[in-house]
PDB file of C-alpha atoms in Angstrom:
ATOM      1  CA  MET A 118      87.078  92.617 111.469  1.00 44.00           C
ATOM      2  CA  HIS A 119      89.887  94.258 113.425  1.00 48.00           C
ATOM      3  CA  SER A 120      89.485  92.822 116.907  1.00 44.00           C
ATOM      4  CA  ILE A 121      91.401  95.382 118.999  1.00 43.00           C
ATOM      5  CA  LEU A 122      89.420  98.322 120.394  1.00 41.00           C
ATOM      6  CA  LEU A 123      91.176 101.521 119.379  1.00 43.00           C
ATOM      7  CA  LEU A 124      90.490 104.528 121.552  1.00 42.00           C
ATOM      8  CA  ALA A 125      92.814 107.205 120.221  1.00 49.00           C
ATOM      9  CA  THR A 126      93.753 108.840 116.968  1.00 53.00           C
ATOM     10  CA  LEU A 127      97.387 109.785 116.598  1.00 52.00           C
ATOM     11  CA  SER A 128      98.304 113.436 116.252  1.00 50.00           C
ATOM     12  CA  LEU A 129     100.896 113.326 113.535  1.00 49.00           C
ATOM     13  CA  ASN A 130     103.941 115.223 114.664  1.00 51.00           C
ATOM     14  CA  ALA A 131     107.406 114.021 113.710  1.00 47.00           C
ATOM     15  CA  ALA A 132     108.186 113.189 117.343  1.00 55.00           C
ATOM     16  CA  ASP A 133     105.152 110.908 117.646  1.00 79.00           C
ATOM     17  CA  LEU A 134     106.474 108.166 115.407  1.00 93.00           C
ATOM     18  CA  GLU A 135     109.731 106.916 116.825  1.00 95.00           C
ATOM     19  CA  ASP A 136     112.295 105.028 114.767  1.00 97.00           C
ATOM     20  CA  GLY A 137     111.123 101.475 114.265  1.00 98.00           C
ATOM     21  CA  THR A 138     107.414 102.250 114.564  1.00 98.00           C
ATOM     22  CA  LEU A 139     105.350  99.663 112.720  1.00 98.00           C
ATOM     23  CA  LEU A 140     102.570 100.799 110.418  1.00 98.00           C
ATOM     24  CA  TYR A 141      99.904  98.487 109.148  1.00 98.00           C
ATOM     25  CA  LEU A 142      96.848  98.784 106.953  1.00 98.00           C
ATOM     26  CA  THR A 143      93.505  97.050 107.166  1.00 96.00           C
ATOM     27  CA  ASN A 144      91.061  96.646 104.268  1.00 93.00           C
ATOM     28  CA  SER A 145      93.764  97.454 101.730  1.00 93.00           C
ATOM     29  CA  ASN A 146      94.037  94.199  99.777  1.00 92.00           C
ATOM     30  CA  ARG A 147      91.218  91.682  99.440  1.00 91.00           C
ATOM     31  CA  VAL A 148      93.518  88.944  98.127  1.00 91.00           C
ATOM     32  CA  VAL A 149      95.879  89.186 101.108  1.00 93.00           C
ATOM     33  CA  GLU A 150      92.942  89.263 103.512  1.00 93.00           C
ATOM     34  CA  THR A 151      91.459  86.128 101.952  1.00 94.00           C
ATOM     35  CA  VAL A 152      94.720  84.164 101.896  1.00 92.00           C
ATOM     36  CA  THR A 153      95.748  85.115 105.440  1.00 93.00           C
ATOM     37  CA  GLN A 154      92.233  85.200 106.937  1.00 94.00           C
ATOM     38  CA  SER A 155      92.967  88.580 108.497  1.00 95.00           C
ATOM     39  CA  ASP A 156      92.090  92.188 107.781  1.00 95.00           C
ATOM     40  CA  VAL A 157      95.728  93.179 108.419  1.00 97.00           C
ATOM     41  CA  SER A 158      96.803  93.362 104.799  1.00 96.00           C
ATOM     42  CA  HIS A 159     100.012  95.437 104.669  1.00 98.00           C
ATOM     43  CA  VAL A 160     102.905  96.399 106.946  1.00 99.00           C
ATOM     44  CA  ALA A 161     105.642  99.018 106.799  1.00 99.00           C
ATOM     45  CA  ILE A 162     108.202 100.567 109.136  1.00 99.00           C
ATOM     46  CA  VAL A 163     109.092 104.163 110.006  1.00 98.00           C
ATOM     47  CA  LEU A 164     112.479 105.843 110.362  1.00 98.00           C
ATOM     48  CA  ASN A 165     113.020 109.541 111.041  1.00 97.00           C
ATOM     49  CA  ILE A 166     115.466 111.356 108.778  1.00 96.00           C
ATOM     50  CA  ASP A 167     116.310 114.989 109.583  1.00 95.00           C
ATOM     51  CA  GLY A 168     113.229 115.189 111.780  1.00 92.00           C
ATOM     52  CA  ILE A 169     110.853 113.886 109.108  1.00 94.00           C
ATOM     53  CA  PRO A 170     109.201 110.451 109.476  1.00 96.00           C
ATOM     54  CA  TYR A 171     109.679 108.259 106.409  1.00 98.00           C
ATOM     55  CA  VAL A 172     107.837 105.067 105.563  1.00 98.00           C
ATOM     56  CA  TYR A 173     109.809 102.136 104.176  1.00 99.00           C
ATOM     57  CA  GLU A 174     107.631  99.554 102.484  1.00 99.00           C
ATOM     58  CA  ALA A 175     107.624  96.800  99.895  1.00 98.00           C
ATOM     59  CA  THR A 176     104.725  97.440  97.568  1.00 95.00           C
ATOM     60  CA  PRO A 177     104.068  96.861  93.855  1.00 93.00           C
ATOM     61  CA  ALA A 178     106.265  97.351  92.044  1.00 91.00           C
ATOM     62  CA  VAL A 179     109.335  97.975  94.257  1.00 96.00           C
ATOM     63  CA  VAL A 180     110.574  98.716  97.764  1.00 98.00           C
ATOM     64  CA  ARG A 181     110.414 102.444  98.393  1.00 98.00           C
ATOM     65  CA  ARG A 182     110.904 105.200 100.963  1.00 99.00           C
ATOM     66  CA  ILE A 183     108.242 107.897 101.166  1.00 98.00           C
ATOM     67  CA  SER A 184     107.547 110.667 103.664  1.00 97.00           C
ATOM     68  CA  LEU A 185     104.680 109.978 106.023  1.00 95.00           C
ATOM     69  CA  GLY A 186     102.828 113.051 104.794  1.00 93.00           C
ATOM     70  CA  ALA A 187     103.005 111.933 101.174  1.00 94.00           C
ATOM     71  CA  TYR A 188     102.027 108.413 102.236  1.00 95.00           C
ATOM     72  CA  GLN A 189      98.887 109.678 103.942  1.00 93.00           C
ATOM     73  CA  LYS A 190      97.930 111.684 100.855  1.00 92.00           C
ATOM     74  CA  GLU A 191      98.308 108.567  98.684  1.00 93.00           C
ATOM     75  CA  LEU A 192      96.053 106.601 101.021  1.00 94.00           C
ATOM     76  CA  ALA A 193      93.490 109.398 100.970  1.00 93.00           C
ATOM     77  CA  GLU A 194      93.373 109.378  97.166  1.00 90.00           C
ATOM     78  CA  SER A 195      93.093 105.591  97.147  1.00 90.00           C
ATOM     79  CA  ASN A 196      90.216 105.705  99.641  1.00 92.00           C
ATOM     80  CA  ARG A 197      88.343 108.021  97.276  1.00 88.00           C
ATOM     81  CA  ARG A 198      87.891 105.065  94.918  1.00 84.00           C
ATOM     82  CA  ARG A 199      86.968 102.508  97.582  1.00 87.00           C
ATOM     83  CA  LYS A 200      83.645 101.436  99.003  1.00 88.00           C
ATOM     84  CA  VAL A 201      85.320 100.545 102.319  1.00 90.00           C
ATOM     85  CA  ASP A 202      88.122 102.846 103.435  1.00 93.00           C
ATOM     86  CA  MET A 203      91.552 101.557 104.309  1.00 95.00           C
ATOM     87  CA  GLN A 204      92.553 102.206 107.905  1.00 95.00           C
ATOM     88  CA  LEU A 205      96.097 102.986 109.057  1.00 96.00           C
ATOM     89  CA  TYR A 206      97.481 101.976 112.454  1.00 95.00           C
ATOM     90  CA  ALA A 207     100.780 102.633 114.219  1.00 96.00           C
ATOM     91  CA  LYS A 208     102.534 100.519 116.845  1.00 96.00           C
ATOM     92  CA  ARG A 209     105.342 102.342 118.629  1.00 96.00           C
ATOM     93  CA  PRO A 210     108.254 100.384 120.104  1.00 98.00           C
ATOM     94  CA  LYS A 211     108.132  99.859 123.867  1.00 97.00           C
ATOM     95  CA  GLN A 212     111.881 100.388 124.009  1.00 98.00           C
ATOM     96  CA  ALA A 213     113.530 103.062 121.886  1.00 97.00           C
ATOM     97  CA  PHE A 214     115.875 101.862 119.174  1.00 98.00           C
ATOM     98  CA  THR A 215     119.528 102.452 120.023  1.00 98.00           C
ATOM     99  CA  GLY A 216     121.863 104.324 117.703  1.00 97.00           C
ATOM    100  CA  ARG A 217     123.433 101.017 116.698  1.00 98.00           C
ATOM    101  CA  GLU A 218     120.058  99.422 115.953  1.00 98.00           C
ATOM    102  CA  ARG A 219     118.972 102.417 113.935  1.00 98.00           C
ATOM    103  CA  LYS A 220     122.193 102.376 111.900  1.00 98.00           C
ATOM    104  CA  LEU A 221     121.808  98.673 111.133  1.00 98.00           C
ATOM    105  CA  ILE A 222     118.137  98.860 110.226  1.00 98.00           C
ATOM    106  CA  LYS A 223     118.540 101.970 108.072  1.00 98.00           C
ATOM    107  CA  GLY A 224     121.530 100.466 106.280  1.00 98.00           C
ATOM    108  CA  TYR A 225     119.514  97.388 105.394  1.00 98.00           C
ATOM    109  CA  LEU A 226     116.385  99.261 104.348  1.00 99.00           C
ATOM    110  CA  ASP A 227     118.269 101.751 102.191  1.00 99.00           C
ATOM    111  CA  GLN A 228     119.923  98.838 100.367  1.00 99.00           C
ATOM    112  CA  GLN A 229     116.487  97.394  99.573  1.00 99.00           C
ATOM    113  CA  ILE A 230     115.092 100.523  97.901  1.00 99.00           C
ATOM    114  CA  ASP A 231     114.020  99.718  94.314  1.00 98.00           C
ATOM    115  CA  ARG A 232     114.228  95.966  94.955  1.00 98.00           C
ATOM    116  CA  ARG A 233     111.356  94.281  93.133  1.00 97.00           C
ATOM    117  CA  TYR A 234     108.222  93.540  95.118  1.00 96.00           C
ATOM    118  CA  SER A 235     107.146  89.907  94.896  1.00 95.00           C
ATOM    119  CA  VAL A 236     104.920  87.460  96.769  1.00 95.00           C
ATOM    120  CA  LYS A 237     106.830  84.536  95.294  1.00 94.00           C
ATOM    121  CA  SER A 238     108.921  84.174  98.448  1.00 95.00           C
ATOM    122  CA  PHE A 239     105.746  83.989 100.560  1.00 95.00           C
ATOM    123  CA  VAL A 240     104.266  81.305  98.322  1.00 94.00           C
ATOM    124  CA  TRP A 241     107.486  79.274  98.209  1.00 95.00           C
ATOM    125  CA  LYS A 242     108.368  80.010 101.854  1.00 95.00           C
ATOM    126  CA  LYS A 243     111.941  80.909 100.995  1.00 95.00           C
ATOM    127  CA  PRO A 244     113.809  84.053  99.888  1.00 95.00           C
ATOM    128  CA  THR A 245     113.809  84.966  96.202  1.00 95.00           C
ATOM    129  CA  THR A 246     115.030  87.945  94.189  1.00 94.00           C
ATOM    130  CA  GLY A 247     111.870  89.843  95.111  1.00 96.00           C
ATOM    131  CA  ILE A 248     110.534  90.688  98.561  1.00 98.00           C
ATOM    132  CA  HIS A 249     107.120  91.281 100.128  1.00 98.00           C
ATOM    133  CA  CYS A 250     106.058  93.729 102.837  1.00 98.00           C
ATOM    134  CA  ALA A 251     106.198  91.500 105.920  1.00 98.00           C
ATOM    135  CA  GLU A 252     109.459  89.944 104.761  1.00 98.00           C
ATOM    136  CA  LEU A 253     111.066  93.384 104.416  1.00 99.00           C
ATOM    137  CA  VAL A 254     110.055  94.547 107.888  1.00 99.00           C
ATOM    138  CA  ALA A 255     110.872  91.232 109.579  1.00 99.00           C
ATOM    139  CA  THR A 256     114.308  91.062 107.960  1.00 98.00           C
ATOM    140  CA  ALA A 257     115.026  94.645 109.022  1.00 98.00           C
ATOM    141  CA  LEU A 258     114.137  93.849 112.645  1.00 98.00           C
ATOM    142  CA  HIS A 259     116.214  90.677 112.444  1.00 98.00           C
ATOM    143  CA  ARG A 260     119.239  92.495 111.012  1.00 97.00           C
ATOM    144  CA  CYS A 261     119.340  94.962 113.898  1.00 97.00           C
ATOM    145  CA  GLN A 262     118.817  92.085 116.360  1.00 96.00           C
ATOM    146  CA  ARG A 263     115.598  93.541 117.721  1.00 97.00           C
ATOM    147  CA  LYS A 264     113.696  90.325 116.916  1.00 97.00           C
ATOM    148  CA  GLU A 265     114.853  86.965 115.586  1.00 97.00           C
ATOM    149  CA  PHE A 266     112.853  85.358 112.787  1.00 97.00           C
ATOM    150  CA  VAL A 267     113.540  81.862 111.495  1.00 94.00           C
ATOM    151  CA  ASN A 268     111.951  82.464 108.092  1.00 97.00           C
ATOM    152  CA  SER A 269     110.957  86.038 107.277  1.00 98.00           C
ATOM    153  CA  ALA A 270     109.778  85.052 103.798  1.00 98.00           C
ATOM    154  CA  SER A 271     106.972  82.916 105.223  1.00 97.00           C
ATOM    155  CA  LEU A 272     105.415  85.700 107.291  1.00 98.00           C
ATOM    156  CA  SER A 273     102.155  87.432 106.471  1.00 98.00           C
ATOM    157  CA  PRO A 274     101.368  90.979 107.630  1.00 98.00           C
ATOM    158  CA  HIS A 275      99.105  89.547 110.337  1.00 98.00           C
ATOM    159  CA  SER A 276     101.698  87.065 111.604  1.00 98.00           C
ATOM    160  CA  LEU A 277     104.375  89.772 111.744  1.00 98.00           C
ATOM    161  CA  VAL A 278     102.152  92.047 113.823  1.00 98.00           C
ATOM    162  CA  THR A 279     101.307  89.125 116.114  1.00 98.00           C
ATOM    163  CA  LEU A 280     104.889  87.905 116.558  1.00 98.00           C
ATOM    164  CA  THR A 281     106.169  91.386 117.420  1.00 98.00           C
ATOM    165  CA  ALA A 282     103.336  92.230 119.827  1.00 97.00           C
ATOM    166  CA  GLN A 283     105.521  92.020 122.944  1.00 97.00           C
ATOM    167  CA  LEU A 284     107.983  94.528 121.485  1.00 98.00           C
ATOM    168  CA  TYR A 285     105.401  97.180 120.644  1.00 98.00           C
ATOM    169  CA  GLN A 286     102.735  99.257 122.311  1.00 96.00           C
ATOM    170  CA  PRO A 287      99.067  98.676 121.440  1.00 94.00           C
ATOM    171  CA  PRO A 288      98.027  99.970 118.016  1.00 94.00           C
ATOM    172  CA  VAL A 289      96.769 103.507 117.621  1.00 93.00           C
ATOM    173  CA  ALA A 290      94.686 104.707 114.699  1.00 92.00           C
ATOM    174  CA  VAL A 291      96.434 107.167 112.401  1.00 92.00           C
ATOM    175  CA  ALA A 292      94.131 109.623 110.685  1.00 88.00           C
ATOM    176  CA  ILE A 293      94.002 109.472 106.909  1.00 89.00           C
ATOM    177  CA  PRO A 294      93.021 112.950 105.680  1.00 85.00           C
ATOM    178  CA  HIS A 295      90.085 113.457 103.389  1.00 78.00           C
ATOM    179  CA  PRO A 296      91.184 113.414  99.743  1.00 71.00           C
ATOM    180  CA  ARG A 297      91.881 116.774  98.179  1.00 58.00           C
ATOM    181  CA  SER A 298      88.817 118.372  96.648  1.00 58.00           C
ATOM    182  CA  ASP A 299      90.792 120.851  94.543  1.00 58.00           C
ATOM    183  CA  LEU A 300      92.019 118.227  92.079  1.00 57.00           C
ATOM    184  CA  THR A 301      90.342 118.306  88.688  1.00 63.00           C
ATOM    185  CA  TRP A 302      88.706 115.230  87.188  1.00 58.00           C
ATOM    186  CA  CYS A 303      91.677 114.862  84.844  1.00 64.00           C
ATOM    187  CA  GLN A 304      94.138 115.009  87.741  1.00 55.00           C
ATOM    188  CA  ARG A 305      92.200 112.420  89.735  1.00 51.00           C
ATOM    189  CA  SER A 306      91.978 110.197  86.670  1.00 54.00           C
ATOM    190  CA  TRP A 307      95.727 110.491  86.116  1.00 51.00           C
ATOM    191  CA  VAL A 308      96.399 109.384  89.709  1.00 51.00           C
ATOM    192  CA  ALA A 309      94.043 106.429  89.318  1.00 48.00           C
ATOM    193  CA  TRP A 310      95.412 105.306  85.954  1.00 48.00           C
ATOM    194  CA  SER A 311      99.025 105.699  87.077  1.00 53.00           C
ATOM    195  CA  SER A 312      98.340 103.423  90.025  1.00 49.00           C
ATOM    196  CA  ALA A 313      96.544 100.882  87.837  1.00 48.00           C
ATOM    197  CA  THR A 314      99.380 100.911  85.309  1.00 52.00           C
ATOM    198  CA  ARG A 315     101.967 100.192  88.015  1.00 55.00           C
ATOM    199  CA  TRP A 316      99.894  97.277  89.278  1.00 50.00           C
ATOM    200  CA  CYS A 317      99.397  95.817  85.811  1.00 54.00           C
ATOM    201  CA  LYS A 318     103.085  96.084  84.952  1.00 50.00           C
ATOM    202  CA  TRP A 319     104.070  94.458  88.236  1.00 46.00           C
ATOM    203  CA  ALA A 320     101.472  91.697  87.835  1.00 47.00           C
ATOM    204  CA  CYS A 321     102.742  90.773  84.371  1.00 49.00           C
ATOM    205  CA  VAL A 322     106.325  90.469  85.604  1.00 50.00           C
ATOM    206  CA  GLU A 323     105.217  88.574  88.711  1.00 50.00           C
ATOM    207  CA  VAL A 324     103.308  85.975  86.704  1.00 49.00           C
ATOM    208  CA  TRP A 325     106.349  85.507  84.478  1.00 45.00           C
ATOM    209  CA  THR A 326     108.642  84.855  87.464  1.00 57.00           C
ATOM    210  CA  PHE A 327     106.448  81.984  88.635  1.00 50.00           C
ATOM    211  CA  CYS A 328     107.139  80.231  85.349  1.00 50.00           C
ATOM    212  CA  TRP A 329     110.855  79.954  86.150  1.00 49.00           C
TER     213      TRP A 329
END
């Protein structure tokens, strides 16, 4: 279970999530939780663009950038199908990112968009053509010289959160809204099947890459 007592829920205004804010999920991936022995199962990073917070993350099937609002809606729909809800937490940087740091980190992250998601680098403990969530965030922090990592590929979501603890404020719970009730059964089914299809397609390619 998540061991840190969380006393506040974040009010989601654009100004609340500074550039470089870490986001992490608990109870989102049973496989990751089992392998890493932690309920911290996914990490992402936030950058503000034109006053709107965007989430950069490596997730099946590719690295993407998505607005925080859309991200929350996705999590809400996913929670509809779960017995145990995912929880979202934010860790804001203790020291604001400089203009130079922001330019470096955004340049790197934008270059990674559509790069294939893969856990192969985590298994092999070295970079590959794909990239996983903790590797993406760690490399971004390394590129802007906010934090040095010897081997970003070897990091799990839990280890990344632990290793960056001194750079960030304590985690704060971010509310995930209740899923929309105005969606029809067909619309909800389409969302569910689209997600399942993406996972299946990614999984097939991922298995193939381990053969080479």
